mmCIF file of C-alpha atoms in Angstrom:
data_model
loop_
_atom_site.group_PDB
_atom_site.id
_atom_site.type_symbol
_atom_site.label_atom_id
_atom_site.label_comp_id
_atom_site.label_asym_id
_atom_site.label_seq_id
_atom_site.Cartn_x
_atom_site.Cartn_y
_atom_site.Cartn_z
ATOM 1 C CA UNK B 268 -119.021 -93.243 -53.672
ATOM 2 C CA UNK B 269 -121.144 -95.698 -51.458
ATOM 3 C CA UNK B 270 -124.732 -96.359 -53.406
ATOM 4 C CA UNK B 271 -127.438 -96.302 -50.518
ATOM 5 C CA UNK B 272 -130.606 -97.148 -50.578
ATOM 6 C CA UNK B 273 -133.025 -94.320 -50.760
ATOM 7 C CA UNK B 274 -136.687 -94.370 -51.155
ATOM 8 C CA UNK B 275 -137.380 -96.625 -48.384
ATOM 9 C CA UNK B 276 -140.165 -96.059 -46.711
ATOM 10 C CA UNK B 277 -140.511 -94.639 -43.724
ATOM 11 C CA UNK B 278 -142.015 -97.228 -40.535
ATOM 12 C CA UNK B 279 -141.744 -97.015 -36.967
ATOM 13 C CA UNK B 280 -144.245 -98.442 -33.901
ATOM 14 C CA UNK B 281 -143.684 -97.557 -30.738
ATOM 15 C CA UNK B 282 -140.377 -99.122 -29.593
ATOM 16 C CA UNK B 283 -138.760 -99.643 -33.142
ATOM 17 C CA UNK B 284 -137.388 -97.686 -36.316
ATOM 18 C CA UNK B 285 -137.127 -99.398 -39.155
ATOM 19 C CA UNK B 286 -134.248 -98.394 -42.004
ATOM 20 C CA UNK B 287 -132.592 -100.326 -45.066
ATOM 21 C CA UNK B 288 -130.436 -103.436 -44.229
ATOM 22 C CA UNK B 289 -126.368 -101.407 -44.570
ATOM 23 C CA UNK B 290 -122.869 -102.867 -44.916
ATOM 24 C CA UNK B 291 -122.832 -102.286 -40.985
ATOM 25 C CA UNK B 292 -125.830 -105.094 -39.948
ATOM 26 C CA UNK B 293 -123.258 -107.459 -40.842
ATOM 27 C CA UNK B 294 -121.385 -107.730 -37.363
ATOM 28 C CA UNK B 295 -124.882 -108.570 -36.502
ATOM 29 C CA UNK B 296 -126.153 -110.505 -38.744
ATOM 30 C CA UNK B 297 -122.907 -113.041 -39.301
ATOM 31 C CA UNK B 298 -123.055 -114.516 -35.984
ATOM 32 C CA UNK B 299 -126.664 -115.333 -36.214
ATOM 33 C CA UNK B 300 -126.578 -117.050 -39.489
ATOM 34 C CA UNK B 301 -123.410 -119.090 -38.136
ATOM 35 C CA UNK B 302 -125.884 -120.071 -35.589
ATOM 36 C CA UNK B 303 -128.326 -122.894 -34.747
ATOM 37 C CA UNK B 304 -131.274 -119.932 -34.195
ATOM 38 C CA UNK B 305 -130.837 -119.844 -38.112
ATOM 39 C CA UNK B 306 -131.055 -123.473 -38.585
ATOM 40 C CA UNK B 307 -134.884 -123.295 -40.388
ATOM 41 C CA UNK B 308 -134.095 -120.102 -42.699
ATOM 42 C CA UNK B 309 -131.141 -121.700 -44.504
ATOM 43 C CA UNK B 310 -128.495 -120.692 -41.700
ATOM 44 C CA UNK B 311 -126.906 -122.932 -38.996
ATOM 45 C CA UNK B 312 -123.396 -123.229 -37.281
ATOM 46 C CA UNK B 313 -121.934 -125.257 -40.547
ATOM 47 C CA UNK B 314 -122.722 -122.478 -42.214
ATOM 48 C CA UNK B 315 -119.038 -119.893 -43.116
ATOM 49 C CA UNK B 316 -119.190 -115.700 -43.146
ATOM 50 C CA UNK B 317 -118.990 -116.010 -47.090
ATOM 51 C CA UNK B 318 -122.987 -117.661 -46.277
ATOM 52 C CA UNK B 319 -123.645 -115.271 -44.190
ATOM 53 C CA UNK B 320 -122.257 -112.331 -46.242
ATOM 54 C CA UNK B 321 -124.527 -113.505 -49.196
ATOM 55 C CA UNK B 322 -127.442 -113.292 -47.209
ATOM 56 C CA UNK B 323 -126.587 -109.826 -46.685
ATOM 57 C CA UNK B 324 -126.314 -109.435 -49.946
ATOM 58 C CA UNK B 325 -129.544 -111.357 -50.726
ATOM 59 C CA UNK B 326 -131.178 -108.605 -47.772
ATOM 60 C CA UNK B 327 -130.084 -105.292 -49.526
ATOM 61 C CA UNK B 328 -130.778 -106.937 -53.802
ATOM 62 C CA UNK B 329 -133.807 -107.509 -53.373
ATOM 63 C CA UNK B 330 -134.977 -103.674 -52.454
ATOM 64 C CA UNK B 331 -133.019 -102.792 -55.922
ATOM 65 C CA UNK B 332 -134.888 -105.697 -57.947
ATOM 66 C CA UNK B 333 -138.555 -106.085 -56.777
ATOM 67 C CA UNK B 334 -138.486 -102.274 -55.194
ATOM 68 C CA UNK B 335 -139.574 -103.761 -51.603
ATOM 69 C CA UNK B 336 -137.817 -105.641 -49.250
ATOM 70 C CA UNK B 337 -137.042 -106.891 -45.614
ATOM 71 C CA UNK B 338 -136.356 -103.715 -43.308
ATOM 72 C CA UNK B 339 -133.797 -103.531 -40.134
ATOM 73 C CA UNK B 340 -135.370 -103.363 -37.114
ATOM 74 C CA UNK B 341 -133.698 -101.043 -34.444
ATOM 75 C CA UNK B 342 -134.539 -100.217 -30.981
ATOM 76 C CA UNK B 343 -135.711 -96.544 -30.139
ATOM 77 C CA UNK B 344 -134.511 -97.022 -26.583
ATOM 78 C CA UNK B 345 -131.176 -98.374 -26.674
ATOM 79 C CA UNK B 346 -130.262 -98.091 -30.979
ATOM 80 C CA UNK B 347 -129.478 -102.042 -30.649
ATOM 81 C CA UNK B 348 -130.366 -103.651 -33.970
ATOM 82 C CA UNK B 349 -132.942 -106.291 -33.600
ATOM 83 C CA UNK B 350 -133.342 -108.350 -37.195
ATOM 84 C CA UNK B 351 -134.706 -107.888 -40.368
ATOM 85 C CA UNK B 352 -138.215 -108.456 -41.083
ATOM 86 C CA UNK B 353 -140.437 -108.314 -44.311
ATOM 87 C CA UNK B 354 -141.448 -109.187 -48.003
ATOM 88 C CA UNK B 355 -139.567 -111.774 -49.575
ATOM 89 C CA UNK B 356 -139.895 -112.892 -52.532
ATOM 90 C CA UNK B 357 -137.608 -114.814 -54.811
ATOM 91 C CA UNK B 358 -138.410 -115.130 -58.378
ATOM 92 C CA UNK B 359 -140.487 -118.683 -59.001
ATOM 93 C CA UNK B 360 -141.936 -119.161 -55.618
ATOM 94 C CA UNK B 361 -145.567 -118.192 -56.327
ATOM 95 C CA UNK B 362 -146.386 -116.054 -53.859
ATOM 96 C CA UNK B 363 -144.839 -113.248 -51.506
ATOM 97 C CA UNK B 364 -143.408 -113.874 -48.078
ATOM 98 C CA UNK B 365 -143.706 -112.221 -44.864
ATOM 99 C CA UNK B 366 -140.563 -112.894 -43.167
ATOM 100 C CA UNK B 367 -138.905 -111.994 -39.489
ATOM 101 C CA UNK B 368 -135.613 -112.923 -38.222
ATOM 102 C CA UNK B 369 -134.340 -111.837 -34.868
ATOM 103 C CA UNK B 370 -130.951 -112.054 -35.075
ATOM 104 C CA UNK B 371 -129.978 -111.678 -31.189
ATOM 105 C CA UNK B 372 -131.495 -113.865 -28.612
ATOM 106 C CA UNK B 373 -131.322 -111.029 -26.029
ATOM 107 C CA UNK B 374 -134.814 -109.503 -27.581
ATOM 108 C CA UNK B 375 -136.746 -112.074 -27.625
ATOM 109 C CA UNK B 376 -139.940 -112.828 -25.996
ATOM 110 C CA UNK B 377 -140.720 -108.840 -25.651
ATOM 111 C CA UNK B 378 -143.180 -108.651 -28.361
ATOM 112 C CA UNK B 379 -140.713 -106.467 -30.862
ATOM 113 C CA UNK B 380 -141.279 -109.008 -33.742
ATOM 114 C CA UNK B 381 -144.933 -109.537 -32.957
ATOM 115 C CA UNK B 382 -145.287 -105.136 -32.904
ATOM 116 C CA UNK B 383 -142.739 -105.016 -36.234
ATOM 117 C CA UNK B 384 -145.067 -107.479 -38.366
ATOM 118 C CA UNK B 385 -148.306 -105.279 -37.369
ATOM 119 C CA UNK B 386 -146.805 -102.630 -38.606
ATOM 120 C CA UNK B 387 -145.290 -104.259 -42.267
ATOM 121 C CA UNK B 388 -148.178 -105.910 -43.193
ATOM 122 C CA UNK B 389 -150.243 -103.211 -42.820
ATOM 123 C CA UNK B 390 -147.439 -100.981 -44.766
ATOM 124 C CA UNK B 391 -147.509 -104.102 -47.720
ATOM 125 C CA UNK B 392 -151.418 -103.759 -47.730
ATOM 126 C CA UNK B 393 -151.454 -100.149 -48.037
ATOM 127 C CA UNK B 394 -148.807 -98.664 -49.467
ATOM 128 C CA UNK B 395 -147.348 -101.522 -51.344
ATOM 129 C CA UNK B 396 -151.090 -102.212 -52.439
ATOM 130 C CA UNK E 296 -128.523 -96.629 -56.013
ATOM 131 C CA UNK E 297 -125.717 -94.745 -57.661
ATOM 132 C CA UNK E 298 -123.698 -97.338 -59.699
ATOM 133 C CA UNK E 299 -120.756 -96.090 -62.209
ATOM 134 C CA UNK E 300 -121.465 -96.637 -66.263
ATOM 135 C CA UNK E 301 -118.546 -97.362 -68.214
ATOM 136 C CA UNK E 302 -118.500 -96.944 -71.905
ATOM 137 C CA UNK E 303 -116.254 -99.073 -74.344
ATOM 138 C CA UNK E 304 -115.915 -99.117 -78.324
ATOM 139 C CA UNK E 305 -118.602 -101.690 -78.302
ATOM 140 C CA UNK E 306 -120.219 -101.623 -75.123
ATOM 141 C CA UNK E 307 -121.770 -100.296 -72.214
ATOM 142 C CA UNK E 308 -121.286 -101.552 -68.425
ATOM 143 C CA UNK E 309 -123.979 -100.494 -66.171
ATOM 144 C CA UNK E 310 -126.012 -101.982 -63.127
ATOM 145 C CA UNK E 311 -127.411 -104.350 -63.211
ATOM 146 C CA UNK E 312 -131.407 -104.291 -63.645
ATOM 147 C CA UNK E 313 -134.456 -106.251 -62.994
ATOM 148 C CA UNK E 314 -134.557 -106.991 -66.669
ATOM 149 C CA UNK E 315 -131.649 -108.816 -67.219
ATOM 150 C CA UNK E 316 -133.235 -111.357 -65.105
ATOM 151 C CA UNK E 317 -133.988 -113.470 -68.073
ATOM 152 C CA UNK E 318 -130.205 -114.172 -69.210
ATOM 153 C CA UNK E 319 -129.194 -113.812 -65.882
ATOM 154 C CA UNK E 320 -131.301 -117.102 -64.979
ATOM 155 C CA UNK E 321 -130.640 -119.174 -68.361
ATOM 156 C CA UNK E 322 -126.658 -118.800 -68.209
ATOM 157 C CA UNK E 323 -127.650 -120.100 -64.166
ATOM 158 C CA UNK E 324 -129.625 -122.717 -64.778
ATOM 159 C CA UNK E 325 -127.065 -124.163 -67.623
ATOM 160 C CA UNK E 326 -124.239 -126.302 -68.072
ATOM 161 C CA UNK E 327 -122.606 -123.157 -69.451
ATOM 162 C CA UNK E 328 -122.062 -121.779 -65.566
ATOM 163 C CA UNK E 329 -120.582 -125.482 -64.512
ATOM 164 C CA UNK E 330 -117.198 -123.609 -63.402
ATOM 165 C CA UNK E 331 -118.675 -120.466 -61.852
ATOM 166 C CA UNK E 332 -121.042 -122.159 -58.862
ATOM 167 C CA UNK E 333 -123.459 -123.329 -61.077
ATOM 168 C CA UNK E 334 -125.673 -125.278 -62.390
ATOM 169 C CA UNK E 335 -128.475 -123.872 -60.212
ATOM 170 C CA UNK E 336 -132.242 -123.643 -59.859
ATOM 171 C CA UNK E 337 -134.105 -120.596 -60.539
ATOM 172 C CA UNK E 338 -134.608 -119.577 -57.220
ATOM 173 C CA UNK E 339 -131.196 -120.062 -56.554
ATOM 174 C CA UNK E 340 -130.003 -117.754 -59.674
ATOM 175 C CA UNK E 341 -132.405 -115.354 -58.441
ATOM 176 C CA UNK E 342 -130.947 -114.963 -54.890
ATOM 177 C CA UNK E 343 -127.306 -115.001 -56.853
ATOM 178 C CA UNK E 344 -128.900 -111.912 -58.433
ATOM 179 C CA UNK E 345 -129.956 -110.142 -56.026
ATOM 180 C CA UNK E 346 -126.820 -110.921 -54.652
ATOM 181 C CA UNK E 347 -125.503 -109.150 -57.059
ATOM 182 C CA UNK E 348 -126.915 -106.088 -56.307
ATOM 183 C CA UNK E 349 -126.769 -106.178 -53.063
ATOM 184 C CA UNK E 350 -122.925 -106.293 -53.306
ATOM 185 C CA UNK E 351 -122.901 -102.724 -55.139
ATOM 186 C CA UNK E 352 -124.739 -101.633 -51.736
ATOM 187 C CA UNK E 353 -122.021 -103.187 -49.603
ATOM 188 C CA UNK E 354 -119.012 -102.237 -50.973
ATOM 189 C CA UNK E 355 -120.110 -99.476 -53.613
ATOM 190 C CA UNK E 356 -118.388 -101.780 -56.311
ATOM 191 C CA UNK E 357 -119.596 -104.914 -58.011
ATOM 192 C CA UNK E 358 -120.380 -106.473 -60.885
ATOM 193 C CA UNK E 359 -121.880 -104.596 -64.222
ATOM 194 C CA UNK E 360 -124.055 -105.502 -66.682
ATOM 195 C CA UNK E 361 -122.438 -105.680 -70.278
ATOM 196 C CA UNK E 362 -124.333 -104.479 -72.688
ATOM 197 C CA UNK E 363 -124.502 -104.207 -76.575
ATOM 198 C CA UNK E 364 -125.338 -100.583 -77.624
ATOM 199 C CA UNK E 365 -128.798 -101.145 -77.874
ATOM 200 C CA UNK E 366 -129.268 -102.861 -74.559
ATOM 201 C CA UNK E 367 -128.697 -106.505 -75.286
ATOM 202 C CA UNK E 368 -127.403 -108.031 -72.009
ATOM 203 C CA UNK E 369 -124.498 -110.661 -73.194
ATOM 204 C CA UNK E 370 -123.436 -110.908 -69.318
ATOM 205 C CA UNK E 371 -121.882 -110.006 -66.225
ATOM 206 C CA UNK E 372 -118.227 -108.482 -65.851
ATOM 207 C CA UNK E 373 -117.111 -106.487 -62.972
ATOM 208 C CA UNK E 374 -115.956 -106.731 -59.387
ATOM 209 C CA UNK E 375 -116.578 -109.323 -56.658
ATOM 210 C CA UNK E 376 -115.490 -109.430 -52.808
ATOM 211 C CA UNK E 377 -117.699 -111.128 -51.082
ATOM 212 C CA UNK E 378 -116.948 -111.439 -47.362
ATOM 213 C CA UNK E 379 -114.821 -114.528 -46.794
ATOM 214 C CA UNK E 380 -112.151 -114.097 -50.137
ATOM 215 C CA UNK E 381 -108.560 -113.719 -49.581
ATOM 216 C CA UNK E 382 -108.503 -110.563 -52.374
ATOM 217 C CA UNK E 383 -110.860 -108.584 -54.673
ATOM 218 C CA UNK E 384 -111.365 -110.158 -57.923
ATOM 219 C CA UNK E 385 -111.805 -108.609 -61.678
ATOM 220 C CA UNK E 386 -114.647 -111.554 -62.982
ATOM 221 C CA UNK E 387 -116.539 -112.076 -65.985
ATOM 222 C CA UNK E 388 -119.234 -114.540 -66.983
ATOM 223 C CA UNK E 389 -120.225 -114.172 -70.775
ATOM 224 C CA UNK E 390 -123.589 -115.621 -72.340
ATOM 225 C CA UNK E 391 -124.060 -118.155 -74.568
ATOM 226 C CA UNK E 392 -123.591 -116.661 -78.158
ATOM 227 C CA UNK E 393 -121.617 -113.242 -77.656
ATOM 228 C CA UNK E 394 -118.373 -115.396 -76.734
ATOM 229 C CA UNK E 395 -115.629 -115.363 -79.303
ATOM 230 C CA UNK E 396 -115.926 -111.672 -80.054
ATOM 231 C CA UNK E 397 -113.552 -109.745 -77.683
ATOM 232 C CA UNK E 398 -116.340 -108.766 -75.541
ATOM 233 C CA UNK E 399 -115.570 -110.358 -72.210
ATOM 234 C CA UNK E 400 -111.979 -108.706 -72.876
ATOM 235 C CA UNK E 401 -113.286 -105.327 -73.796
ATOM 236 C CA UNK E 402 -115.360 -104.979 -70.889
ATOM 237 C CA UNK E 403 -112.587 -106.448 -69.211
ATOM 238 C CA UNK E 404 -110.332 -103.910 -69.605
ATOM 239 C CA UNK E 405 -113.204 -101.422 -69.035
ATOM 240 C CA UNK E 406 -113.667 -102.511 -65.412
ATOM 241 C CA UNK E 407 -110.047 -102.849 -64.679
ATOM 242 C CA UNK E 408 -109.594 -99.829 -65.374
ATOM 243 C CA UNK E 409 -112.074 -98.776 -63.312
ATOM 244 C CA UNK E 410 -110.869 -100.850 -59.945
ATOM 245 C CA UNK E 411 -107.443 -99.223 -60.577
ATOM 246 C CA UNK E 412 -108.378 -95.225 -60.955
ATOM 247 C CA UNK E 413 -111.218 -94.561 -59.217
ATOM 248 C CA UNK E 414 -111.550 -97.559 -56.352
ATOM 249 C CA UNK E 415 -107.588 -96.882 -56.004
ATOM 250 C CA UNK E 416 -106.848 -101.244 -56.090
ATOM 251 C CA UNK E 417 -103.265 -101.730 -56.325
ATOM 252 C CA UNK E 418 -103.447 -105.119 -57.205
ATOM 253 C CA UNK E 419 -106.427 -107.607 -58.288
ATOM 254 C CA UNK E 420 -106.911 -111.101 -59.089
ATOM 255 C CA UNK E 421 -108.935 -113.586 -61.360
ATOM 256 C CA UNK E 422 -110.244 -116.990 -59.846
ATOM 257 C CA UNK E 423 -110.991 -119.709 -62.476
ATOM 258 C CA UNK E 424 -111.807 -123.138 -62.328
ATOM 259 C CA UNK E 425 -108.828 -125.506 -63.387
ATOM 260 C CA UNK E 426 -110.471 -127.128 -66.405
ATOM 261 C CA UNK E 427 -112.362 -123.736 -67.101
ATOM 262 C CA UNK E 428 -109.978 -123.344 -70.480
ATOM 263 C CA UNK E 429 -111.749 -120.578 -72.295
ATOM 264 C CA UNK E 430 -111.691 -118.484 -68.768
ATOM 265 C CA UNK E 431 -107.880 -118.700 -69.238
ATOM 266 C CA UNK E 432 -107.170 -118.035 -72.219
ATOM 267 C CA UNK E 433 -109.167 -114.733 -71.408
ATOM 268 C CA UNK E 434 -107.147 -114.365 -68.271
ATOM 269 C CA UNK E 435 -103.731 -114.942 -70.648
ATOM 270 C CA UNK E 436 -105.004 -112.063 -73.073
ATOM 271 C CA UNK E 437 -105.332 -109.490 -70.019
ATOM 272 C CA UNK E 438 -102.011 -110.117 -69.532
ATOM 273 C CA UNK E 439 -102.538 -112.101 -66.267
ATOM 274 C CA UNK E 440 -99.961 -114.916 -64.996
ATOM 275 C CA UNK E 441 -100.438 -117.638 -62.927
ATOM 276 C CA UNK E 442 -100.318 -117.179 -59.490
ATOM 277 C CA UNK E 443 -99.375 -120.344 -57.114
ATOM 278 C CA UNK E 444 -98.050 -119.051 -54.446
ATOM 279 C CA UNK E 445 -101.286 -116.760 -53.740
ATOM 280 C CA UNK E 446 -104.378 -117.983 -51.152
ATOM 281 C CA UNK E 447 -107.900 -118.962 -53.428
ATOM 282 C CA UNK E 448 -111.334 -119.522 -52.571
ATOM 283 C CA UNK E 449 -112.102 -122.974 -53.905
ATOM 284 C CA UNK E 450 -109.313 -125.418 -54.024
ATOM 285 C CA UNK E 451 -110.602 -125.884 -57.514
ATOM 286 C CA UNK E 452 -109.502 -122.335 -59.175
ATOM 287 C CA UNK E 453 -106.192 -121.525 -60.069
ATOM 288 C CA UNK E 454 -105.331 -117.492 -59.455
ATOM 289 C CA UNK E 455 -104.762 -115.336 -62.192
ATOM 290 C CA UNK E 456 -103.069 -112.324 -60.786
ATOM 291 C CA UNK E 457 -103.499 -108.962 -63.111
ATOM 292 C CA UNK E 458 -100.643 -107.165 -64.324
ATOM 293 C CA UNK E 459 -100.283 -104.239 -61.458
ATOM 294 C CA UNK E 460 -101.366 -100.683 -62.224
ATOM 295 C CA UNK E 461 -97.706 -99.376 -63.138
ATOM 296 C CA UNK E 462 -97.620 -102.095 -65.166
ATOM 297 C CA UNK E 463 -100.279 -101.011 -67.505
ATOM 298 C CA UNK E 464 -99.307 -97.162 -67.597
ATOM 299 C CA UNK E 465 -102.124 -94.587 -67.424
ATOM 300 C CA UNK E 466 -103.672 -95.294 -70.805
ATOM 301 C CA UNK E 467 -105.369 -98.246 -69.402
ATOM 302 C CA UNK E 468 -106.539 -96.620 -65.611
ATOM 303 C CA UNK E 469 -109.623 -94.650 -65.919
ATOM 304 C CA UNK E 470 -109.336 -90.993 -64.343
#
């Protein structure tokens, strides 16, 4: 028995679904965090897969404490996964985070982030009140 | 999120839940969690936590939440595999005041038994800090030996290997 996430929410915009961060974003996500493009969110290529399994981890425990989270932004068109993107919100920091983090460097610069965040923060100011 | 509870004489293991926070972050922030990647900062402990969930998601096995039978959380005793370890692990980490009472072995036991009927493990391990003493001794009373020959984590922690599932004969494999 594999526990899934259920309950999420529902979001897409026009070029992107967005689902629950899975065991299977980690082929994506590993090489990016072992990467300088995640130098300023606690990444970087010192950084092992143990680091970048944890913020995996970090990604999918959050939905089960706080009952929100950071989605996983796929592409309609071609299914490619583009990077999670969110609320964030460790316990003692004051206030709660938008975050994005594209994990490829392929699809950048068309917008997708910029059309994701639209769509979450007006899903955190609705729905998530 | 569909997570397994377990049931001892004493105790109950289930997932863990936002409101274990609380012990969660004061064994973290301690001196008590010195050998097990700690002392850390709050937010720290909290990521660790949700870490800790998160792992259930990943490999639909983790760590529980021990329990007294009305709830008390005395700490955290399960599974953990995260990504870069040479094997799956049996761990335990036990809050301050409920050590010294055959909890940690009892729930112990409880998940062992667990990683060898259901998850099918044919083998499992224990990593604990060299000078961690008490963590030994619990290690010794599972009936684990010293393993040198076997890879670790941390150059720090010695491997504890569990006796193997024939070795402990059905009455201690959960069906």
């Amino acid at each position: 028995m594999t526990p899934h996430l259920t309950d999420i929410p529902a979001l897409e915009t026009k070029r992107l679904t967005f689902r629950a961060p899975q065991a299977s974003d980690f082929e994506t996500l590993a090489p990016f965090v072992m990467s300088d493009r995640a130098t300023f969110i606690g990444g970087g290529a010192d950084k092992d897969l143990g680091h970048a399994w944890r913020i995996l981890a970090i990604l999918c425990g959050q939905w089960h404490l706080r009952g929100f989270g950071a989605f996983v932004a796929v592409r309609k068109d071609t299914g490619q996964t583009i990077g999670s993107m969110g609320p964030w919100h460790p316990e003692p920091v004051p206030e709660k985070e938008l975050s994005w983090t594209i994990w490829d460097a392929e699809p950048e610069g068309q917008g997708f982030a910029f059309e994701a965040m639209k769509m979450i923060r007006r899903h955190v100011y609705g729905d998530l009140g | 999120m569909m997570i397994p509870t377990l049931q001892t004489d004493r105790l109950t293991l289930r997932g863990p839940e936002a409101r274990d926070w609380p012990a969660f972050r004061d064994f973290f922030t301690s001196a008590r969690s010195i050998h097990t990647g700690g002392p850390k900062d709050p937010k720290a402990a909290w990521i660790l936590f949700a870490a800790e969930l998160g792992h259930w998601q990943i490999h639909g096995f983790g760590m529980w939440s021990v329990t007294l039978k009305d709830d008390t959380s005395i700490g955290l005793v399960g599974c953990w595999y995260p990504d870069h370890w040479p094997e799956k692990e049996i761990g335990w980490l036990i809050w301050d005041g409920y050590e010294g009472q055959g909890y940690a072995v009892e729930a112990a036991k409880a998940a062992r038994a667990h990683c060898y009927g259901p998850l099918n493990w044919t083998t499992a391990v224990s990593y604990i800090h060299r000078d961690n003493t008490r963590s030994i001794a619990l290690a010794e009373r599972l009936g684990c030996t010293h393993d040198a020959a076997a890879a670790h984590p941390d150059p720090e922690d010695m491997v504890y290997r569990h006796p193997s599932p024939s070795d402990l004969g059905p009455s201690e494999i959960r069906t």
